[in-house]
Coordinates of C-alpha atoms in Angstrom, one line a residue:
M231 CA 24.2 44.9 101.2
A232 CA 24.8 42.8 98.1
I233 CA 28.4 42.1 97.1
G234 CA 27.7 43.5 93.6
S235 CA 26.6 46.8 95.2
V236 CA 29.8 47.0 97.2
S237 CA 31.8 46.3 94.1
G238 CA 29.9 49.1 92.2
Q239 CA 30.5 51.6 95.0
G240 CA 34.2 50.7 95.0
R241 CA 34.5 51.3 91.3
Q242 CA 32.6 54.6 91.7
L243 CA 35.0 55.7 94.5
R244 CA 38.2 54.7 92.5
Y245 CA 36.9 56.5 89.4
A246 CA 36.1 59.6 91.4
L247 CA 39.5 59.8 93.1
S248 CA 41.3 59.2 89.8
A249 CA 39.2 61.7 87.9
L250 CA 39.6 64.3 90.7
S251 CA 43.3 63.8 90.7
R252 CA 43.6 64.3 87.0
K253 CA 41.4 67.4 87.1
A254 CA 43.5 68.9 89.8
A255 CA 46.7 68.3 87.8
F256 CA 45.1 69.6 84.6
R257 CA 44.0 72.8 86.3
F258 CA 47.5 73.4 87.6
H259 CA 49.4 72.5 84.4
G260 CA 46.8 74.3 82.2
S261 CA 46.6 77.5 84.3
M262 CA 47.8 80.9 83.4
L263 CA 50.4 80.6 86.2
Y264 CA 52.0 77.6 84.4
R265 CA 51.8 79.1 80.8
W266 CA 55.3 80.4 81.0
R267 CA 56.5 76.8 80.7
Y268 CA 55.1 76.8 77.1
A269 CA 57.4 79.6 75.9
G270 CA 60.8 79.0 74.3
S271 CA 62.3 78.6 70.9
V272 CA 60.0 78.2 68.0
P273 CA 60.7 75.9 65.0
E274 CA 61.5 77.9 61.9
R275 CA 59.1 76.3 59.5
L276 CA 56.6 73.6 58.6
L277 CA 58.0 70.8 56.6
I278 CA 54.8 68.9 55.6
A279 CA 51.1 69.3 55.9
P280 CA 49.3 66.0 56.8
I281 CA 46.3 65.3 54.6
D282 CA 42.7 65.7 55.8
L283 CA 40.4 62.8 55.0
R284 CA 37.3 64.5 56.1
T285 CA 35.2 65.6 53.2
A286 CA 34.6 69.3 52.6
D287 CA 31.6 71.3 51.4
P288 CA 32.5 74.4 49.3
T289 CA 29.1 75.9 49.9
A290 CA 29.8 76.0 53.7
A291 CA 32.7 78.3 52.9
L292 CA 30.3 80.8 51.5
D293 CA 28.4 80.9 54.8
I294 CA 31.7 81.3 56.7
Y295 CA 32.7 84.1 54.5
A296 CA 29.3 85.8 55.1
G297 CA 30.0 85.5 58.9
R298 CA 27.5 82.7 59.5
F299 CA 28.8 79.7 61.4
V300 CA 26.5 76.7 61.5
F301 CA 27.5 73.5 63.5
N302 CA 25.2 70.7 64.5
G303 CA 22.2 72.6 63.4
E304 CA 22.9 75.7 65.5
G305 CA 24.0 78.9 63.7
V306 CA 25.5 82.2 64.8
D307 CA 25.8 85.4 62.7
A308 CA 29.0 87.3 63.4
D309 CA 27.7 90.5 61.8
G310 CA 31.2 91.8 61.3
L311 CA 32.3 91.0 64.9
P312 CA 35.1 88.6 65.9
V313 CA 33.3 85.3 66.1
F314 CA 35.5 84.1 68.9
D315 CA 34.2 86.9 71.2
L316 CA 30.5 86.1 70.6
Q317 CA 28.2 84.1 73.0
A318 CA 28.1 80.5 71.9
P319 CA 24.6 78.9 71.7
S320 CA 25.9 75.7 73.2
E321 CA 29.1 74.0 74.3
E322 CA 28.9 71.6 71.3
W323 CA 28.8 74.6 69.0
S324 CA 31.7 76.2 70.8
R325 CA 33.8 73.0 70.5
E326 CA 33.2 72.8 66.8
L327 CA 34.2 76.5 66.4
H328 CA 37.4 76.2 68.4
G329 CA 38.3 72.9 66.9
F330 CA 38.7 74.5 63.4
G331 CA 37.6 71.4 61.5
W332 CA 35.6 73.8 59.3
L333 CA 38.8 75.2 57.8
R334 CA 38.7 72.3 55.3
H335 CA 35.6 73.9 53.7
L336 CA 37.5 77.1 53.0
R337 CA 40.3 75.1 51.4
A338 CA 37.9 73.2 49.2
T339 CA 36.8 76.4 47.3
D340 CA 40.3 77.0 46.0
M341 CA 39.5 80.8 45.9
A342 CA 41.8 83.6 47.0
I343 CA 39.1 85.1 49.1
S344 CA 38.8 81.8 51.0
R345 CA 42.5 81.7 51.7
S346 CA 42.4 85.2 53.0
N347 CA 39.4 84.4 55.1
A348 CA 41.1 81.4 56.6
Q349 CA 44.2 83.4 57.5
S350 CA 42.2 86.2 59.1
L351 CA 40.1 83.9 61.2
V352 CA 43.1 82.0 62.5
D353 CA 44.8 85.4 63.3
E354 CA 41.6 86.4 65.2
W355 CA 41.8 83.3 67.3
I356 CA 45.6 83.8 68.0
K357 CA 45.0 87.3 69.1
A358 CA 42.0 86.4 71.3
S359 CA 43.4 83.1 72.7
G360 CA 44.3 84.6 76.0
R361 CA 40.7 85.7 76.8
T362 CA 38.7 83.2 74.7
D363 CA 36.1 80.7 75.8
P364 CA 37.5 78.1 78.3
V365 CA 36.2 75.4 75.9
A366 CA 39.0 76.4 73.6
W367 CA 41.6 75.0 76.0
E368 CA 40.0 71.7 76.6
Q369 CA 42.6 69.1 75.8
D370 CA 40.6 67.4 73.1
I371 CA 39.8 70.7 71.4
V372 CA 43.4 71.9 71.4
A373 CA 44.4 68.5 69.8
R374 CA 41.7 68.9 67.1
R375 CA 42.8 72.5 66.5
V376 CA 46.5 71.5 66.1
I377 CA 45.5 68.7 63.7
S378 CA 43.3 71.0 61.7
W379 CA 45.9 73.8 61.5
L380 CA 48.6 71.5 60.4
A381 CA 46.4 69.9 57.7
Q382 CA 45.1 73.2 56.4
S383 CA 48.4 75.1 56.7
P384 CA 48.7 75.4 52.9
V385 CA 45.5 77.6 52.8
I386 CA 46.3 79.4 56.1
L387 CA 49.8 80.4 55.1
D388 CA 49.4 80.9 51.4
G389 CA 50.6 84.4 50.6
C390 CA 51.0 85.5 54.2
D391 CA 53.7 87.8 55.4
L392 CA 56.6 86.8 57.7
T393 CA 55.0 88.4 60.7
F394 CA 51.9 86.3 60.5
Y395 CA 54.0 83.2 59.7
R396 CA 56.0 83.6 62.9
R397 CA 52.9 84.4 64.9
F398 CA 51.2 81.2 63.6
M399 CA 54.3 79.0 64.3
R400 CA 54.6 80.5 67.8
S401 CA 50.9 79.7 68.6
L402 CA 51.2 76.2 67.2
T403 CA 54.3 75.5 69.2
R404 CA 52.7 76.8 72.4
Q405 CA 49.7 74.7 71.9
G406 CA 51.9 71.6 71.3
R407 CA 53.8 72.3 74.5
Y408 CA 50.5 72.7 76.3
L409 CA 49.4 69.3 75.1
R410 CA 52.8 67.7 76.1
R411 CA 52.6 69.1 79.6
T412 CA 49.0 68.1 80.2
A413 CA 48.9 64.9 78.1
Y414 CA 48.3 62.6 81.1
D415 CA 46.1 65.0 83.1
G416 CA 43.0 65.0 80.9
P417 CA 40.2 62.4 80.4
L418 CA 41.1 58.9 79.2
G419 CA 39.9 57.4 76.0
M420 CA 39.4 59.1 72.7
P421 CA 40.5 62.6 74.0
R422 CA 43.8 61.3 75.2
L423 CA 44.5 59.3 72.1
R424 CA 43.7 62.3 69.9
V425 CA 46.2 64.3 72.0
M426 CA 48.9 61.7 71.2
I427 CA 48.0 61.8 67.5
A428 CA 48.2 65.6 67.5
L429 CA 51.6 65.6 69.2
A430 CA 53.0 63.0 66.7
A431 CA 51.6 65.0 63.8
A432 CA 53.2 68.2 65.1
A433 CA 56.5 66.6 65.6
L434 CA 56.5 65.2 62.0
S435 CA 55.3 68.5 60.5
M436 CA 57.7 71.0 62.1
S437 CA 61.4 71.3 61.7
E438 CA 64.0 70.5 64.4
Q439 CA 61.7 68.1 66.3
A440 CA 63.7 64.8 66.2
R441 CA 63.8 64.2 69.9
F442 CA 60.2 65.3 70.4
L443 CA 59.2 62.9 67.7
K444 CA 60.7 59.9 69.5
Q445 CA 58.7 60.9 72.7
A446 CA 55.5 61.5 70.8
T447 CA 55.8 58.2 68.9
R448 CA 56.4 56.3 72.2
W449 CA 53.4 57.9 73.9
L450 CA 51.2 57.2 70.9
D451 CA 52.2 53.6 70.8
L452 CA 51.5 53.1 74.5
E453 CA 48.0 54.6 74.1
L454 CA 47.2 52.5 71.0
V455 CA 48.2 49.4 72.9
R456 CA 45.9 50.5 75.8
Q457 CA 42.9 51.5 73.7
I458 CA 42.8 49.5 70.5
L459 CA 41.6 46.0 71.2
P460 CA 43.0 42.8 69.6
D461 CA 39.9 42.5 67.3
G462 CA 40.3 46.2 66.2
G463 CA 37.6 47.7 68.2
H464 CA 38.0 50.7 70.6
I465 CA 38.0 50.2 74.3
S466 CA 34.9 52.4 74.6
R467 CA 33.0 49.8 72.5
S468 CA 31.8 52.6 70.3
P469 CA 31.6 51.7 66.6
I470 CA 31.9 55.3 65.5
A471 CA 35.1 55.7 67.5
V472 CA 36.8 53.3 65.0
L473 CA 36.0 55.5 62.1
E474 CA 36.9 58.8 63.9
L475 CA 40.3 57.4 64.9
L476 CA 41.1 56.1 61.4
L477 CA 40.4 59.5 59.9
D478 CA 43.3 60.8 62.0
L479 CA 45.6 57.7 62.0
L480 CA 45.7 57.1 58.3
P481 CA 47.0 60.7 57.6
L482 CA 49.5 60.2 60.4
R483 CA 50.8 57.0 58.8
Q484 CA 51.2 58.9 55.5
A485 CA 53.0 61.7 57.3
F486 CA 55.7 59.3 58.5
T487 CA 56.2 58.2 54.9
A488 CA 56.3 61.8 53.7
R489 CA 59.2 62.5 56.1
G490 CA 61.1 59.4 55.0
S491 CA 60.4 57.5 58.3
Q492 CA 58.7 54.2 59.0
P493 CA 55.6 54.3 61.2
S494 CA 55.9 52.1 64.2
R495 CA 54.7 48.5 64.0
I496 CA 52.2 49.2 66.7
L497 CA 50.6 52.0 64.6
V498 CA 50.5 49.9 61.5
S499 CA 49.1 46.9 63.3
A500 CA 46.4 49.1 65.0
I501 CA 45.2 50.4 61.6
D502 CA 45.3 46.9 60.0
R503 CA 43.1 45.6 62.8
M504 CA 40.7 48.5 62.8
M505 CA 39.9 48.5 59.1
P506 CA 37.9 45.2 59.1
M507 CA 35.8 46.6 62.0
L508 CA 34.3 49.2 59.6
R509 CA 32.7 46.4 57.6
F510 CA 31.7 44.5 60.8
F511 CA 29.5 47.3 62.1
R512 CA 27.9 48.2 58.7
Q513 CA 24.2 47.4 58.2
G514 CA 22.7 46.8 54.8
D515 CA 22.2 50.5 54.0
G516 CA 25.9 51.1 54.6
S517 CA 25.5 52.9 58.0
F518 CA 26.8 51.7 61.4
A519 CA 24.7 49.9 63.9
R520 CA 23.7 52.3 66.7
F521 CA 25.5 51.1 69.8
N522 CA 27.4 52.9 72.6
G523 CA 27.2 56.5 71.5
T524 CA 27.0 55.9 67.7
G525 CA 24.5 58.0 65.9
D526 CA 24.3 58.8 62.2
T527 CA 27.2 57.5 60.1
P528 CA 29.0 60.1 57.9
A529 CA 28.7 58.0 54.7
D530 CA 31.2 60.2 52.7
Q531 CA 33.9 59.9 55.4
L532 CA 33.3 56.1 55.7
A533 CA 33.6 55.7 52.0
T534 CA 36.9 57.7 52.0
V535 CA 38.4 55.5 54.8
L536 CA 37.2 52.3 53.2
A537 CA 39.1 53.2 50.0
Y538 CA 42.3 52.6 52.1
D539 CA 41.2 49.0 52.8
D540 CA 43.5 46.9 50.6
V541 CA 42.0 43.6 51.7
R542 CA 38.3 44.4 51.2
G543 CA 37.4 41.0 52.7
A544 CA 34.1 39.8 54.1
P545 CA 33.3 41.2 57.6
L546 CA 34.2 39.1 60.7
S547 CA 31.4 37.1 62.3
A548 CA 32.4 37.9 65.8
A549 CA 34.4 40.6 67.7
P550 CA 34.8 38.9 71.1
H551 CA 37.1 41.6 72.6
S552 CA 34.8 44.4 71.6
G553 CA 31.8 42.3 72.6
Y554 CA 29.7 42.1 69.4
Q555 CA 28.3 39.4 67.2
R556 CA 27.3 39.6 63.6
I557 CA 25.1 37.3 61.5
E558 CA 24.8 37.8 57.7
A559 CA 22.5 35.7 55.6
S560 CA 21.2 36.3 52.1
G561 CA 21.1 40.1 52.5
A562 CA 19.9 40.1 56.1
V563 CA 22.4 41.5 58.6
L564 CA 22.1 41.3 62.4
V565 CA 24.5 42.9 64.8
A566 CA 24.2 42.2 68.5
D567 CA 25.8 43.7 71.6
A568 CA 27.2 40.7 73.5
G569 CA 29.7 42.4 75.8
R570 CA 30.2 44.0 79.2
P571 CA 30.3 47.7 79.5
P572 CA 33.7 49.3 79.0
P573 CA 35.9 50.2 82.0
T574 CA 34.5 53.1 83.9
D575 CA 37.2 55.5 82.8
Y576 CA 36.2 54.8 79.1
S577 CA 32.4 54.7 79.5
G578 CA 31.5 58.3 79.2
T579 CA 29.5 57.6 76.0
A580 CA 28.6 53.9 76.6
H581 CA 25.0 52.7 76.7
A582 CA 23.2 50.1 78.8
G583 CA 22.3 48.0 75.8
C584 CA 23.5 44.6 76.7
L585 CA 22.0 41.8 74.4
S586 CA 20.3 44.4 72.2
F587 CA 20.5 44.0 68.4
E588 CA 19.9 45.7 65.1
M589 CA 18.7 44.1 61.9
S590 CA 18.5 45.2 58.3
V591 CA 17.1 43.5 55.3
G592 CA 18.7 44.4 52.0
R593 CA 19.1 48.2 52.2
Q594 CA 16.1 48.5 54.6
R595 CA 16.6 49.0 58.4
L596 CA 14.2 46.9 60.3
I597 CA 15.1 46.7 64.0
I598 CA 17.1 49.5 65.5
N599 CA 18.3 51.1 68.7
C600 CA 17.3 54.7 69.4
G601 CA 20.7 56.3 68.6
V602 CA 21.9 59.6 70.1
P603 CA 20.6 63.2 69.9
T604 CA 22.5 66.2 68.8
S605 CA 23.3 67.4 72.3
R606 CA 25.5 65.3 74.4
S607 CA 24.0 66.5 77.6
G608 CA 20.5 66.8 79.1
G609 CA 17.6 64.4 79.7
L610 CA 17.2 63.2 76.2
Y611 CA 20.9 62.1 76.0
R612 CA 20.5 60.3 79.3
L613 CA 17.4 58.6 77.9
A614 CA 19.3 57.4 74.8
R615 CA 21.7 55.6 77.1
T616 CA 19.1 53.6 79.0
T617 CA 18.3 50.0 78.3
A618 CA 14.7 51.0 77.3
A619 CA 16.2 52.9 74.3
H620 CA 17.6 49.6 73.0
S621 CA 16.1 46.5 71.4
T622 CA 16.5 44.2 74.3
V623 CA 14.9 43.4 77.7
S624 CA 14.6 45.8 80.6
L625 CA 13.5 44.7 84.1
N626 CA 11.3 46.8 86.4
D627 CA 11.8 49.9 84.2
T628 CA 15.5 50.0 85.1
S629 CA 18.7 49.8 83.1
S630 CA 21.2 46.9 83.1
C631 CA 23.9 49.5 83.9
R632 CA 24.1 52.2 86.6
F633 CA 25.3 55.6 85.7
L634 CA 27.1 58.2 87.8
T635 CA 24.3 60.8 87.3
R636 CA 21.8 62.9 89.2
S637 CA 24.5 64.2 91.6
W638 CA 27.1 66.9 91.7
L639 CA 29.8 64.3 91.1
G640 CA 28.1 63.1 87.9
E641 CA 27.6 66.7 86.7
W642 CA 31.3 67.4 87.2
L643 CA 33.0 64.1 86.3
G644 CA 30.5 62.9 83.6
D645 CA 27.8 60.3 83.4
V646 CA 30.1 57.3 83.3
I647 CA 28.9 53.7 84.0
V648 CA 29.8 52.6 87.5
D649 CA 28.1 49.3 87.6
G650 CA 26.7 46.8 85.1
P651 CA 27.0 43.3 83.8
T652 CA 30.2 41.7 85.0
R653 CA 29.7 38.5 83.0
V654 CA 28.3 38.0 79.5
D655 CA 28.3 34.5 78.2
V656 CA 28.2 33.9 74.4
E657 CA 27.9 30.7 72.4
R658 CA 27.7 30.6 68.6
R659 CA 26.6 27.5 66.7
M660 CA 24.8 26.2 63.7
E661 CA 21.4 24.5 64.1
G662 CA 20.1 23.1 60.8
D663 CA 20.1 25.9 58.3
A664 CA 20.3 28.7 60.9
T665 CA 23.1 30.5 62.8
V666 CA 22.3 30.7 66.5
V667 CA 23.9 33.1 69.0
A668 CA 23.1 32.3 72.6
M669 CA 23.9 35.1 75.1
R670 CA 23.3 35.7 78.8
H671 CA 24.2 38.6 81.2
N672 CA 24.0 39.2 85.0
G673 CA 23.3 42.9 84.9
Y674 CA 20.1 42.5 87.0
L675 CA 21.3 39.7 89.2
D676 CA 22.4 41.8 92.3
R677 CA 19.2 43.9 92.3
Y678 CA 16.5 41.3 91.4
G679 CA 18.2 37.9 91.4
I680 CA 17.4 37.4 87.7
L681 CA 19.6 36.5 84.7
H682 CA 18.6 37.5 81.2
E683 CA 19.3 34.9 78.5
R684 CA 18.6 35.6 74.8
H685 CA 18.9 33.2 71.8
L686 CA 18.8 34.7 68.3
S687 CA 18.5 32.3 65.3
L688 CA 18.8 33.7 61.8
S689 CA 18.0 31.3 58.9
E690 CA 20.4 30.9 56.0
A691 CA 17.8 32.3 53.7
G692 CA 17.7 35.5 55.8
D693 CA 13.9 35.4 55.9
R694 CA 13.3 34.3 59.5
L695 CA 14.7 35.4 62.8
A696 CA 13.6 33.3 65.8
G697 CA 14.3 34.5 69.3
V698 CA 13.9 33.4 72.9
D699 CA 14.2 35.6 76.0
R700 CA 14.5 33.6 79.1
F701 CA 14.6 34.7 82.8
T702 CA 16.4 32.4 85.2
T703 CA 18.3 32.3 88.5
P704 CA 21.9 31.2 88.8
G705 CA 20.9 27.9 90.4
G706 CA 18.0 27.2 88.0
K707 CA 15.4 27.7 90.7
P708 CA 12.1 29.4 90.1
I709 CA 12.1 33.2 90.3
G710 CA 11.2 34.4 93.8
R711 CA 7.9 36.1 94.7
G712 CA 9.5 39.4 95.6
G713 CA 7.4 41.2 93.1
K714 CA 10.3 42.9 91.2
D715 CA 10.1 40.8 88.1
V716 CA 8.3 43.0 85.6
F717 CA 9.9 42.8 82.1
A718 CA 9.5 44.7 78.8
I719 CA 11.0 43.2 75.7
R720 CA 11.4 46.0 73.2
F721 CA 12.0 46.0 69.4
H722 CA 12.4 49.6 68.1
L723 CA 11.4 49.9 64.5
H724 CA 12.9 52.2 61.9
P725 CA 10.6 55.1 61.0
G726 CA 10.7 54.2 57.3
G727 CA 8.5 51.1 57.9
R728 CA 4.9 50.9 59.1
A729 CA 3.6 48.6 61.9
S730 CA 0.0 47.4 62.3
L731 CA -1.7 44.8 64.5
Q732 CA -2.9 41.7 62.8
E733 CA -6.4 40.5 63.1
G734 CA -6.9 38.9 66.5
G735 CA -4.0 40.9 68.0
R736 CA -1.5 38.0 68.2
G737 CA 0.9 39.3 65.6
I738 CA 2.1 42.5 64.0
T739 CA 2.7 43.2 60.3
L740 CA 5.7 45.3 59.3
E741 CA 5.7 47.0 55.9
L742 CA 9.1 48.2 54.7
P743 CA 9.6 51.2 52.3
D744 CA 10.4 48.9 49.4
G745 CA 7.1 47.0 49.8
E746 CA 8.5 44.0 51.5
T747 CA 6.3 42.7 54.4
W748 CA 7.4 41.0 57.6
S749 CA 5.4 39.5 60.4
F750 CA 6.2 39.5 64.1
E751 CA 4.6 36.9 66.4
A752 CA 5.1 35.9 70.0
E753 CA 3.9 32.7 71.6
Q754 CA 3.3 33.3 75.3
V755 CA 2.3 37.0 75.4
A756 CA 0.6 39.2 72.8
P757 CA 2.9 41.9 71.5
E758 CA 1.9 45.6 71.5
I759 CA 2.8 48.6 69.4
E760 CA 4.0 51.7 71.3
E761 CA 5.6 55.0 70.4
S762 CA 9.3 55.4 70.1
L763 CA 11.9 57.9 68.9
L764 CA 14.8 57.6 66.5
M765 CA 17.4 60.2 67.8
S766 CA 19.7 61.7 65.3
N767 CA 22.8 63.8 65.8
T768 CA 22.7 65.3 62.3
R769 CA 19.1 65.2 60.9
G770 CA 16.9 65.8 63.9
N771 CA 14.8 63.3 65.9
R772 CA 12.0 61.4 64.2
K773 CA 9.0 59.7 65.8
T774 CA 8.7 55.9 65.2
S775 CA 7.2 52.8 66.7
Q776 CA 8.3 49.9 68.8
I777 CA 7.0 46.4 69.4
V778 CA 6.8 45.7 73.2
I779 CA 6.1 42.5 75.0
H780 CA 5.1 43.1 78.7
G781 CA 5.0 40.5 81.4
R782 CA 6.3 39.1 84.7
A783 CA 9.2 36.8 84.8
Q784 CA 7.7 34.6 87.5
A785 CA 4.5 33.9 85.5
T786 CA 6.3 33.8 82.1
P787 CA 9.9 32.8 82.5
Q788 CA 10.4 32.3 78.8
V789 CA 9.1 34.3 75.8
S790 CA 9.5 32.9 72.3
W791 CA 9.1 35.2 69.3
Q792 CA 9.8 35.2 65.6
L793 CA 10.1 37.7 62.8
H794 CA 9.7 36.3 59.3
R795 CA 9.1 37.5 55.7
I796 CA 5.7 37.2 54.2
A797 CA 5.5 36.2 50.6
V798 CA 3.5 38.8 48.6
A799 CA 1.6 37.6 45.5
G800 CA 2.8 39.1 42.3
R801 CA 6.0 40.5 43.8
R802 CA 9.4 39.2 42.7
P803 CA 11.6 37.9 45.5
R804 CA 14.4 40.2 46.5
A805 CA 17.7 39.4 44.9
G806 CA 20.0 37.3 47.0
T807 CA 17.3 35.4 48.9
A808 CA 17.0 31.7 48.8
T809 CA 13.7 32.0 46.9
A810 CA 15.3 34.2 44.3
R811 CA 18.2 31.8 43.8
M812 CA 15.8 28.8 43.4
E813 CA 13.7 30.7 40.8
A814 CA 16.9 31.7 38.9
S815 CA 18.0 28.1 38.9
A816 CA 14.7 26.9 37.6
R817 CA 14.8 29.5 34.8
G818 CA 18.3 28.4 33.9

């Protein structure tokens, strides 16, 4: 058995034992038998209400008032019944319901009827909390609910009587104690960090919490050190995680100021490092590149967070700790995944997209990854995480990572990554007027004895991307004749463009929505056009196309390809390109 296989099995066993231990502790500490520990004195009042940076839609409040709750494209009509007692159409819908993030829509209307509606819905939940959906007591959902209740407390408590006020404070306190008791029993990563944020927010917002605040601040600092990387990325390697965390961390920093306290240096440093990463992951149209669980970018929320960026500098060119490279040239933007998969405990949403890239030209998306669907479970979601769903190379129709799936353990503990590339080499340099990123990973070495090496070279004018995909062995010897050397080099295309084979079949023409035309050509093997899918977690999935180069590594150990802009007669060059600058200079 290969050493890498033994190593992967060891990681799988360690993860399983650790996860099972946490689940057992959580079931005990979160059980009804333990709930008596959450009772006790209740703070008299709320002192502040942290702000909510997530944008609100007043029209959604009308649906809620009418008893219609729509989350992630799924709707339920309460028809006058308590919505928390109804059958949920999916776990994702149930999580949105019990997280109470939708309260911000009611606050946005600034109508008395909305305030009354918010109060009655919160009261319904409090009264039903003992028999409600188990999803409501998942750690991450409790944390989201606490944050939402604190932020929307002005609308929840406006005009309420003393009995409701005390009932609200008692429920909020019990949920906070529940989080404190189970803080280290739940899943690692974003859920645990959100628990620490909720605890710190509760300690700042409620009276008589000085000692609790010290503990919550210490716990939050420890988790920030553990999860926020030196370059500002999140340990899960998910671009969207950076935005989601800043939506909670920025209000928390302001809450410290509102209470006359100084936020810790660790919190301030984490925020300062994370802000530039928002610009790093942005493509030309303003949305994030689709890597490691990132789907559609909430543009309104991103704009809100970017307003807090005092530096507003140019994006970094490399994020080595997060494992990404960025090249920007005359309006063309390329972002490449040049990192190993995250640690197993933090890989629940990670993808097998090593050495994949996305590229935009101006505001047009050109090369993409397939994204993520609405549902975070099922076959389509597993497909989105495979190497084939990314613009990179797959060998023998397998992924560069192995997932804990298709087993009872995977169903219970989650589809984490238990094996994958252990080494990714990256070199960045200038060659003439082009920026070159040379990368190599060993994700297929143990199974097939093959290393994948990729060179990406983007010209300074942003009008030519040259690439080389090479298949080698560690010692530089020819690839063996074992027969397991079939490769597919994929370039998924945005559905806004149109691809067509050129005459002779040696190249492919790509027409972008703004009329710009690009050509894709490969030297050793003729490219083909196949069907693909752009998965969306907000708009629904759309059919699209992909360019695929098929071959065998033994016969074709290197494939050179290029993507370049075609000059169109009678069409003015796009602003910002080298051609446009030369014409402007000539006119001057």
